[in-house]
Short mmCIF file of C-alpha atoms and ligand atoms in Angstrom, two decimals:
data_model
loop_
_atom_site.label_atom_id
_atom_site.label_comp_id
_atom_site.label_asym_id
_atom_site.label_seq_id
_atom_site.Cartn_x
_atom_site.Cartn_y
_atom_site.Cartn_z
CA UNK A 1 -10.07 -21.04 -13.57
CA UNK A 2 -6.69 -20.19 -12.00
CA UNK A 3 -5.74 -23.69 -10.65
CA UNK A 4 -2.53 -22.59 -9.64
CA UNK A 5 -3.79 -20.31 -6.89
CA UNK A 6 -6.04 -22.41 -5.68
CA UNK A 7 -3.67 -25.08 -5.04
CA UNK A 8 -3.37 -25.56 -1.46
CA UNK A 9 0.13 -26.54 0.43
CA UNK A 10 -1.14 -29.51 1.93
CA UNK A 11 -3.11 -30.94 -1.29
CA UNK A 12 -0.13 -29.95 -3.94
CA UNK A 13 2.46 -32.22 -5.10
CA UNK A 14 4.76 -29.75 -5.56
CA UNK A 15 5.52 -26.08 -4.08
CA UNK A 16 7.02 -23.38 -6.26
CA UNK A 17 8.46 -20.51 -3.53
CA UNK A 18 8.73 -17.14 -5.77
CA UNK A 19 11.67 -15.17 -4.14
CA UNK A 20 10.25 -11.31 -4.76
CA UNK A 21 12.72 -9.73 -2.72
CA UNK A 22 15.45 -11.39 -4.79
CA UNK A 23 13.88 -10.76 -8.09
CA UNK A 24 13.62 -6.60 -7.18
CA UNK A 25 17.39 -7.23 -5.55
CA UNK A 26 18.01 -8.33 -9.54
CA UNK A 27 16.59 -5.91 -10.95
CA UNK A 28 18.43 -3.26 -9.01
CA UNK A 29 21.96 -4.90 -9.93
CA UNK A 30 20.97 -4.50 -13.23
CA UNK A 31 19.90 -0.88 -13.10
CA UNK A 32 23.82 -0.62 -10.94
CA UNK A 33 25.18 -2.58 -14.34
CA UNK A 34 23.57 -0.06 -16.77
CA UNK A 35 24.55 3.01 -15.61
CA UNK A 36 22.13 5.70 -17.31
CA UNK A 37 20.24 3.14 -19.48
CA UNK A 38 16.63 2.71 -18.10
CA UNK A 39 16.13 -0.75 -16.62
CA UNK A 40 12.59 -2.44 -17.81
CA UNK A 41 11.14 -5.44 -17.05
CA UNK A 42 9.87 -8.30 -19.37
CA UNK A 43 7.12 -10.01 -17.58
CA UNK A 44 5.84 -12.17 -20.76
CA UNK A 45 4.34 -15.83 -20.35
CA UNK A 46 3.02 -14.99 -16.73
CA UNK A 47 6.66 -13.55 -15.87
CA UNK A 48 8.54 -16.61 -16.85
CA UNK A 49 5.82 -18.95 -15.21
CA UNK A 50 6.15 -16.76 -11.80
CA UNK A 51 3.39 -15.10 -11.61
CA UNK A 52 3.30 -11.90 -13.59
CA UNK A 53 0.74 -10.05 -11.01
CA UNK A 54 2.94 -10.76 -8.43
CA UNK A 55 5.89 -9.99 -10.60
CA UNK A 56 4.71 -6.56 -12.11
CA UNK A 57 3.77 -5.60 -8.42
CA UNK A 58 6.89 -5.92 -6.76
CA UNK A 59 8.70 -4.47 -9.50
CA UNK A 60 6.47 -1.49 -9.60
CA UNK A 61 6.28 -0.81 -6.52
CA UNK A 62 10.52 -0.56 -6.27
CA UNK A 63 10.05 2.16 -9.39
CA UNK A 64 10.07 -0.26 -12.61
CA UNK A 65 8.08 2.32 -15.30
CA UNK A 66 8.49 0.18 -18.20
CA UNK A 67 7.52 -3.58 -18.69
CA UNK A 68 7.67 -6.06 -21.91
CA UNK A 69 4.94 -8.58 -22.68
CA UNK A 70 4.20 -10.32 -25.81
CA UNK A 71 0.40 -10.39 -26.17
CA UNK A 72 -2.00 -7.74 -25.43
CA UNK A 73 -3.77 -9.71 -23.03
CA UNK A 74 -0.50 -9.74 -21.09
CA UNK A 75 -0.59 -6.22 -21.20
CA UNK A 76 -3.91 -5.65 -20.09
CA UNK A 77 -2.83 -7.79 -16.93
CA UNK A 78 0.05 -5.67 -16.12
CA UNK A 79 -2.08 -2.56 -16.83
CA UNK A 80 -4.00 -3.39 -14.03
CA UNK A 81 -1.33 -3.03 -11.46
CA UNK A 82 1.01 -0.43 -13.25
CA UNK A 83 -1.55 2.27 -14.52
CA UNK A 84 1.29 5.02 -15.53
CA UNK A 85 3.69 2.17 -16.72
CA UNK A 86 5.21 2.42 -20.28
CA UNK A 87 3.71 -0.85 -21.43
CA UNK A 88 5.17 -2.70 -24.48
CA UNK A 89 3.77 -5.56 -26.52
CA UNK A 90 6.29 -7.46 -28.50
CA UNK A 91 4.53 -9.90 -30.82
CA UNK A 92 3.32 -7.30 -32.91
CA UNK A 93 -0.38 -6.66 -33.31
CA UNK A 94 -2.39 -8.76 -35.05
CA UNK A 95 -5.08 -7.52 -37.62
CA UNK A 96 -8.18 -6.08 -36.22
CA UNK A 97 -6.87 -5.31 -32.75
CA UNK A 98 -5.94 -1.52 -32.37
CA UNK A 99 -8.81 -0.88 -30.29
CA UNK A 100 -7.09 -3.43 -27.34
CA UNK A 101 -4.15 -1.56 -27.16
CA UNK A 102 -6.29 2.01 -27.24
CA UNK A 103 -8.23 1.10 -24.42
CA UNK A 104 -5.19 0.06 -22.17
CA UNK A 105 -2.75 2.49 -23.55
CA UNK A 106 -0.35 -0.24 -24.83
CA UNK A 107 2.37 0.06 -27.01
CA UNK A 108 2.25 -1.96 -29.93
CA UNK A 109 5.73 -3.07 -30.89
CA UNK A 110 5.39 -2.77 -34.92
CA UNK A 111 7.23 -5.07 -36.69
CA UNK A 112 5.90 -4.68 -40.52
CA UNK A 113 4.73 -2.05 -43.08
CA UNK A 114 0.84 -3.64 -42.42
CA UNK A 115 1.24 -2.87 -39.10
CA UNK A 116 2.44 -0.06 -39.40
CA UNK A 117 -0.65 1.26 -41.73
CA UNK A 118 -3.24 -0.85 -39.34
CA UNK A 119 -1.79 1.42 -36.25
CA UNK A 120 -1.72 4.44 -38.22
CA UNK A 121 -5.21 4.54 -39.70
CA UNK A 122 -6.59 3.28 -36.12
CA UNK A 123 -5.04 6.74 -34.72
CA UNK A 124 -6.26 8.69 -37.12
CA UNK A 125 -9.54 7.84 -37.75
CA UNK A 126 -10.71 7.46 -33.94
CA UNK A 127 -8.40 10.59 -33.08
CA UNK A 128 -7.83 9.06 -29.65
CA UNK A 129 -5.09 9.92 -27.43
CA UNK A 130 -3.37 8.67 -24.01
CA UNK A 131 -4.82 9.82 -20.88
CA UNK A 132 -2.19 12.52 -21.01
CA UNK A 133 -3.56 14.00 -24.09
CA UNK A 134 -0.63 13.10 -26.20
CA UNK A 135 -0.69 11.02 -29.64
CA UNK A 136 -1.29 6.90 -28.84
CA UNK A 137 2.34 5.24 -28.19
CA UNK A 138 4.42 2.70 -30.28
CA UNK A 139 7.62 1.32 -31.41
CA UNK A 140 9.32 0.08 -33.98
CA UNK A 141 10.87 -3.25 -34.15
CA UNK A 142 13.50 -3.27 -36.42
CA UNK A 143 15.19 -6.54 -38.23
CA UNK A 144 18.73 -6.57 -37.77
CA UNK A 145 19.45 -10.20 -38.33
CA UNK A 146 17.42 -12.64 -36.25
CA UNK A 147 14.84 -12.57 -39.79
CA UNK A 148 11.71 -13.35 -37.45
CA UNK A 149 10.10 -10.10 -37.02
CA UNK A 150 10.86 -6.22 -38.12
CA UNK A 151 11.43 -3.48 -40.54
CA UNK A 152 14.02 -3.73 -43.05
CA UNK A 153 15.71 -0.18 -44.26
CA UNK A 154 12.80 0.19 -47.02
CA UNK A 155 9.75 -0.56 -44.71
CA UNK A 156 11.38 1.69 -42.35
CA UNK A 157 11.29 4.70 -44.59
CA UNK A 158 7.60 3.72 -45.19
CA UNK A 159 6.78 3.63 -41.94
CA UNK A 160 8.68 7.01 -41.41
CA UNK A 161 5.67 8.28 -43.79
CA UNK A 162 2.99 7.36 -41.26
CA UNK A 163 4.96 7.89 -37.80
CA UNK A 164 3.06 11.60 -37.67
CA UNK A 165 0.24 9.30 -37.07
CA UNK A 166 1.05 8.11 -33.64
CA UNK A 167 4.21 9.03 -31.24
CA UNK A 168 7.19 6.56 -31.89
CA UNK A 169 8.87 6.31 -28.03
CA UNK A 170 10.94 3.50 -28.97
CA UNK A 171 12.98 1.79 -31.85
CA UNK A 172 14.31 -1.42 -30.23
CA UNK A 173 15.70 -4.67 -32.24
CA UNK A 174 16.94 -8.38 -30.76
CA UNK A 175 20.30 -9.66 -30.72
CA UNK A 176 21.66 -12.94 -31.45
CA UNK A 177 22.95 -15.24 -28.83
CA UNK A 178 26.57 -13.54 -26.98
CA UNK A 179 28.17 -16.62 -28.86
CA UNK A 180 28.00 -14.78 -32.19
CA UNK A 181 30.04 -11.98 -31.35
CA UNK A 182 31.01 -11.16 -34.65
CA UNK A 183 26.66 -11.47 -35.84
CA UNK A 184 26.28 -9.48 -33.04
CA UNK A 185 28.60 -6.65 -34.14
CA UNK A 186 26.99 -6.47 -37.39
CA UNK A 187 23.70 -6.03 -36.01
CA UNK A 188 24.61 -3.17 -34.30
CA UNK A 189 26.34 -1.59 -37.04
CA UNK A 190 22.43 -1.83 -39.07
CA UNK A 191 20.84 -0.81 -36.12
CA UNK A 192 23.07 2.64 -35.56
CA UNK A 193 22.34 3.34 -39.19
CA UNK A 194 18.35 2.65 -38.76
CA UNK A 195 17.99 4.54 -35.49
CA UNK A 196 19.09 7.58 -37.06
CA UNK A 197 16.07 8.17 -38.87
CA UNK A 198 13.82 8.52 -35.77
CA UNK A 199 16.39 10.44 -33.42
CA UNK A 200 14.16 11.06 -31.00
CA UNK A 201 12.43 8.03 -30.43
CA UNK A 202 14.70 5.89 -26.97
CA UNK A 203 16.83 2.77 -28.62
CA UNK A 204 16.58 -0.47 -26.91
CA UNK A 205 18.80 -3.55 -27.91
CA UNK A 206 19.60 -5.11 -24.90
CA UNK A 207 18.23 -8.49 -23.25
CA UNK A 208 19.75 -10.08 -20.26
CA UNK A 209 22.60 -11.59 -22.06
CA UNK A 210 23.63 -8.82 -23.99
CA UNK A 211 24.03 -6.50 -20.64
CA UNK A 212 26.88 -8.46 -20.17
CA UNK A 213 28.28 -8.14 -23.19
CA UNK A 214 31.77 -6.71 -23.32
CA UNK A 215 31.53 -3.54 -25.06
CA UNK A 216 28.20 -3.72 -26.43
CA UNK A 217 26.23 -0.35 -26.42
CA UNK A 218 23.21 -0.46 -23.60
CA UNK A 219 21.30 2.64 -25.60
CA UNK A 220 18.54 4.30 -23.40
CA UNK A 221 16.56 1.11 -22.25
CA UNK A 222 17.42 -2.31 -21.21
CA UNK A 223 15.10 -5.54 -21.43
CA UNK A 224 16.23 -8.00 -19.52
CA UNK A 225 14.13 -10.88 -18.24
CA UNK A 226 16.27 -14.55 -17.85
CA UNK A 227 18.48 -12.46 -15.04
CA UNK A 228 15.55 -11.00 -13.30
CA UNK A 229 14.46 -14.85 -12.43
CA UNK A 230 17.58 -15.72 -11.19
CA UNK A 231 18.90 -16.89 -14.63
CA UNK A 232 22.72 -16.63 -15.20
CA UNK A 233 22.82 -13.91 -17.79
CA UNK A 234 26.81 -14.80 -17.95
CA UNK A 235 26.94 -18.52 -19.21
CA UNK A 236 30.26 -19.91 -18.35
CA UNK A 237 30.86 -17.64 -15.10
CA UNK A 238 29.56 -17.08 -12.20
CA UNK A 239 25.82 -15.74 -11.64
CA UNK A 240 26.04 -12.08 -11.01
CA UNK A 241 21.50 -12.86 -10.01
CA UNK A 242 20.29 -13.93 -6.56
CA UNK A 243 18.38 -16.90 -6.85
CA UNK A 244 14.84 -16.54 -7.12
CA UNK A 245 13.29 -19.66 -7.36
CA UNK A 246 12.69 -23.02 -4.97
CA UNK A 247 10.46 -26.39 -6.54
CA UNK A 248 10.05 -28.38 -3.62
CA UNK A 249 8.30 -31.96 -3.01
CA UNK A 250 7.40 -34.60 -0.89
CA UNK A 251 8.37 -38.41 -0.27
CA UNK A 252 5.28 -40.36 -0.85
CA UNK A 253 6.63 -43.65 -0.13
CA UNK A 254 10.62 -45.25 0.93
CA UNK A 255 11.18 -49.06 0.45
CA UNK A 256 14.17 -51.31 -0.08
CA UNK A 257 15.33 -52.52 -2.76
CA UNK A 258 16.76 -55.87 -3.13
CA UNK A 259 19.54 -56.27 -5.89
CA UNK A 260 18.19 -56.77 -9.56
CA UNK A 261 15.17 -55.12 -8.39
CA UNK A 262 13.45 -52.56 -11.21
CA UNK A 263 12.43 -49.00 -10.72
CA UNK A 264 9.39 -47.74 -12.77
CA UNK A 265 7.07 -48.33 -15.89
CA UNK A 266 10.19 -48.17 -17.63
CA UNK A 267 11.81 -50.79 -15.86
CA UNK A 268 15.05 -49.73 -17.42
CA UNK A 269 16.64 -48.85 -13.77
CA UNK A 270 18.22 -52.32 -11.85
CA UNK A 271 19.63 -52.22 -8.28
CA UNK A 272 22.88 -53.42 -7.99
CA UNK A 273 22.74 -53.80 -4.49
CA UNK A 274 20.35 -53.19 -1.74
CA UNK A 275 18.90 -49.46 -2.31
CA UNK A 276 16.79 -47.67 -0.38
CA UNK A 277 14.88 -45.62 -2.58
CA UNK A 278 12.00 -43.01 -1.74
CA UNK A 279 9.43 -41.88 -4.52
CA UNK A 280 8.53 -38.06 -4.99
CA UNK A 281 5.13 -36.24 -5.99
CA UNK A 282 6.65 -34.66 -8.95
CA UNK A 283 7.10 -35.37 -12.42
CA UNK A 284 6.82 -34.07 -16.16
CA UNK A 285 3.49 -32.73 -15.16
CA UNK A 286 5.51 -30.72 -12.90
CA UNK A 287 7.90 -29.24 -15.53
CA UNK A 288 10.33 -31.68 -14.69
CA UNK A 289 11.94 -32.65 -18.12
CA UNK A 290 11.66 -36.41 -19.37
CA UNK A 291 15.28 -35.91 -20.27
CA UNK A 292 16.46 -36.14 -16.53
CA UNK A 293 15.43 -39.63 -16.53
CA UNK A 294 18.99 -41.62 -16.06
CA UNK A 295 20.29 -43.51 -18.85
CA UNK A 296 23.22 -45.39 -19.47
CA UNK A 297 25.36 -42.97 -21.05
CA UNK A 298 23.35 -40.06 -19.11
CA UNK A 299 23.64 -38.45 -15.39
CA UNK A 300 20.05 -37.71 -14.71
CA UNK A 301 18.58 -35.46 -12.41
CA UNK A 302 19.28 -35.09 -8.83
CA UNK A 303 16.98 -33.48 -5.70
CA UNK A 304 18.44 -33.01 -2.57
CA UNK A 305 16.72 -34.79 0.47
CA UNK A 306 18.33 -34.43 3.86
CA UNK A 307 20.81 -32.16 2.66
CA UNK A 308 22.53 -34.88 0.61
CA UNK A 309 22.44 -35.15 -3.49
CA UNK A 310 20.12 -38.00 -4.57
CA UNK A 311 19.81 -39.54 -8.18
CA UNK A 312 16.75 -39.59 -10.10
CA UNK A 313 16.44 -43.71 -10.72
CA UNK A 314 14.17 -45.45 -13.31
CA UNK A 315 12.08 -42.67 -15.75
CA UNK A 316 10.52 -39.19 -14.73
CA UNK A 317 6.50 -40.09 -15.27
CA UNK A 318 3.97 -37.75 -15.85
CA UNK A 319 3.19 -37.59 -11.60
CA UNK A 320 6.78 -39.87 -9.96
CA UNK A 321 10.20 -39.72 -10.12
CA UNK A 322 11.93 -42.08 -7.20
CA UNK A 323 15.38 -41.03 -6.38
CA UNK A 324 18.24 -43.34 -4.48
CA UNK A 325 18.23 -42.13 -0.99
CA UNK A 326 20.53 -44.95 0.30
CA UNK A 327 22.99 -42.52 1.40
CA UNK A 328 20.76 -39.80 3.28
CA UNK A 329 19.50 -39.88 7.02
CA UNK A 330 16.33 -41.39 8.10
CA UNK A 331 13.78 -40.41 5.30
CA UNK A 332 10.48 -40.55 6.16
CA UNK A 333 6.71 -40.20 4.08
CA UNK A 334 6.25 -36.29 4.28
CA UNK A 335 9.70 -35.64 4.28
CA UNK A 336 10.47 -32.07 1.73
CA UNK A 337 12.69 -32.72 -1.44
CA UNK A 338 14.50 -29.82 -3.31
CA UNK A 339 14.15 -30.66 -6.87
CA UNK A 340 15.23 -26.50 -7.69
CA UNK A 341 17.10 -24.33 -5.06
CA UNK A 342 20.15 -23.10 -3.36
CA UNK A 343 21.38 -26.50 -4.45
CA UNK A 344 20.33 -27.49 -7.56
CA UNK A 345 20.06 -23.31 -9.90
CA UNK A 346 17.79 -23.19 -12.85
CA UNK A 347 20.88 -23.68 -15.16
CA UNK A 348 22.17 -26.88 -13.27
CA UNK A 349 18.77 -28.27 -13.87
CA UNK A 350 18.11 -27.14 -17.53
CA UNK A 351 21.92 -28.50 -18.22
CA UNK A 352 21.45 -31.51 -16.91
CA UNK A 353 17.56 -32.03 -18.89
CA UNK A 354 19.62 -30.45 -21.92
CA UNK A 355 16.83 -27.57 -22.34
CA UNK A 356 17.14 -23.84 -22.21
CA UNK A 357 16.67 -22.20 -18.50
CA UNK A 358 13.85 -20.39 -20.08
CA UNK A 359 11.89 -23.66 -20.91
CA UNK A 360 12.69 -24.98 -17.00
CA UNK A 361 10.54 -21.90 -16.12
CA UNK A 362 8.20 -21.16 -18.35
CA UNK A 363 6.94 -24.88 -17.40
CA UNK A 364 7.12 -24.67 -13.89
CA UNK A 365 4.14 -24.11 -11.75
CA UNK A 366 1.05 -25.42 -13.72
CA UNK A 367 0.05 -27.31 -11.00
CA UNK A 368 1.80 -26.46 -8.02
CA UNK A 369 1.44 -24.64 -4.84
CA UNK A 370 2.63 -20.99 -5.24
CA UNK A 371 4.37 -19.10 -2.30
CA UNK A 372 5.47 -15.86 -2.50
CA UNK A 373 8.41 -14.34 -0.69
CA UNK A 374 7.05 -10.40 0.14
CA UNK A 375 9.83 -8.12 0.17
C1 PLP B 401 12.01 -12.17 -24.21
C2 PLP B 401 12.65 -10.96 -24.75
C3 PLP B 401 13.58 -10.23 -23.98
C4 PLP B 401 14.09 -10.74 -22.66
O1 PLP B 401 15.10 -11.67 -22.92
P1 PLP B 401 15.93 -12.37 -21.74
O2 PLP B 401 16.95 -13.14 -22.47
O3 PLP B 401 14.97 -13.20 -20.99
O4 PLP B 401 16.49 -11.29 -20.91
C5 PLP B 401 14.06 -9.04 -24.50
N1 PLP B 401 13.67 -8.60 -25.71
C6 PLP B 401 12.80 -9.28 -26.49
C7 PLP B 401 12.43 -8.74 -27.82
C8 PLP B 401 12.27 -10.48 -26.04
O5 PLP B 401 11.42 -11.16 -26.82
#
């Protein structure tokens, strides 16, 4: 069952409003920022936790021909919606599973000499080809430096051997983090003298950070996903990416507080003074980190209600988080809380929890209310 869809407004404690306008405004900045690269999309984990039909959609509908998942079954989703789209699967493929990516005419990314002989013997055995007649697609991961997944110079030559086999479109690796400049310039340096050996298969190397990347070569196709969500692919300056996503929720309850009054299971929250406080429908079920709860030596989370910034007080629990709305207008049961939005980005929050970006989202929405934005 897809709970998430079925999740009315008025029965959810939280809404989730997916900008697609802004995430195909993204995703042509980033086709602007990489000149004659092609710009693909990476729609893994349901699109960051957005909704990859939606996602893949909008995206192929503005002219996206080539997305990125990680599991098959990801690609079989997007197949449905993009059915001429270059589809890549990044996890590899896992024994016994040619046939999936056969029938859907995905690309297995290949990231080791098994693979490599699994893919090969699957093509020519069943002699199948891609509805355009040609030999069954694939690429070739290759390991640069990250040590998680791809070919090393030797399995590379091996896999050379068996590339007649199947049509290699792609030979892609993954940087480190823009941090490690000087890892980063080493990678390339092994990649340039890897590529070489398929030069007609496209090179790919670059996620969302690593557009940005001073002087970094963008090769012939770009993955970027963080951006495309509104992430800032440019930590430290300002966020070249429209926003794309809104968590909203409702005040269940306001009271006042009187001074030395506690705040939640925790009871580790005391008013000083008399507080007005108003408790929200959200919490860690919600994707809203533990780690916002305010601590003595920590800030906590904020939401916005009435326009104004309001402190998270006492813990985030699984389904509440109350927040001090002494300082805002009347506030009334009903009334709607920004916990993500113009206010408060998707870095803000996952700086202030102490997570990624990418965790923020890939938790959001299990149980919330989806809205999407049409272009
Ligand atoms: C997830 C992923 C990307 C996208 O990375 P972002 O940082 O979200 O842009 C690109 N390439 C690979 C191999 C990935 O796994």
């Amino acid at each position: 069952m897809d709970l998430a869809t079925e999740v009315t407004p008025s029965e959810a404690g939280t809404i989730l409003t997916v900008d697609l306008a802004a995430i195909v405004a993204n995703w042509q900045t980033l086709r602007v920022v990489c000149g004659d690269a092609e710009c693909a999309a990476v729609v893994k984990a349901d699109a960051y936790g957005l909704g990859l039909g939606p996602v893949v959609k909008a995206l192929y509908e503005a002219g996206c021909k080539t997305f990125f998942v990680a599991h098959a079954f990801e690609g079989r989703a997007a197949r449905a919606i993009a059915p001429d789209a270059a589809i890549f699967v990044l996890n590899g493929m896992r024994p016994n599973t040619a046939p999936l990516y056969a029938d859907f005419n995905l690309a297995p990314v290949l990231c080791s000499v098994p693979e490599i002989e699994d893919w090969g013997q699957y093509c020519a055995v069943t002699g199948r080809r891609t509805p355009e007649g040609g030999l069954l697609p694939a690429a070739f991961r290759l390991e640069t430096g990250l040590n998680q997944l791809g070919l090393k110079p030797y399995d590379l030559e091996h896999g050379i051997h068996l590339s007649h086999l199947f049509d290699v479109t792609l030979v892609m690796t993954q940087l480190a983090r823009a941090e490690h400049g000087e890892a980063i310039a080493k990678q390339i340096e092994k990649f340039e003298i890897m590529r070489m050996r398929l030069p007609k298969a496209r090179a790919s190397i670059a996620n969302s950070g690593a557009i940005f990347l001073e002087a970094n070569p963008l090769y012939d196709v770009v993955r970027p996903g963080y951006a495309l969500y509104g992430g800032n692919p440019t930590p430290g300056r300002p966020n070249p990416m429209k926003p794309v996503v809104r968590l909203e929720s409702q005040v269940i309850q306001v009271r006042i507080l009187e001074p030395g009054e506690r705040v939640g299971e925790d009871q580790g929250w005391a008013a000083r003074g008399p507080r007005r406080i108003s408790t929200i429908s959200a919490g860690t079920a919600d994707g809203i980190p533990q780690s916002l709860t305010k601590t003595k030596n920590g800030a906590g989370g904020a939401a916005i209600v009435q326009g104004k910034r309001c402190p998270y007080i006492g813990g985030v629990g699984m389904d509440l988080v109350a927040v001090d709305t002494s300082d805002s207008g009347y506030i009334e049961r009903g009334d709607i809380v920004e916990l993500i939005g113009p206010s408060i980005t998707i870095d803000d929050f996952a700086a202030a929890a102490g997570v990624s970006g990418y965790e923020i989202l890939t938790r959001l929405g299990q149980r919330c209310h989806r809205r999407y934005q049409k272009l």
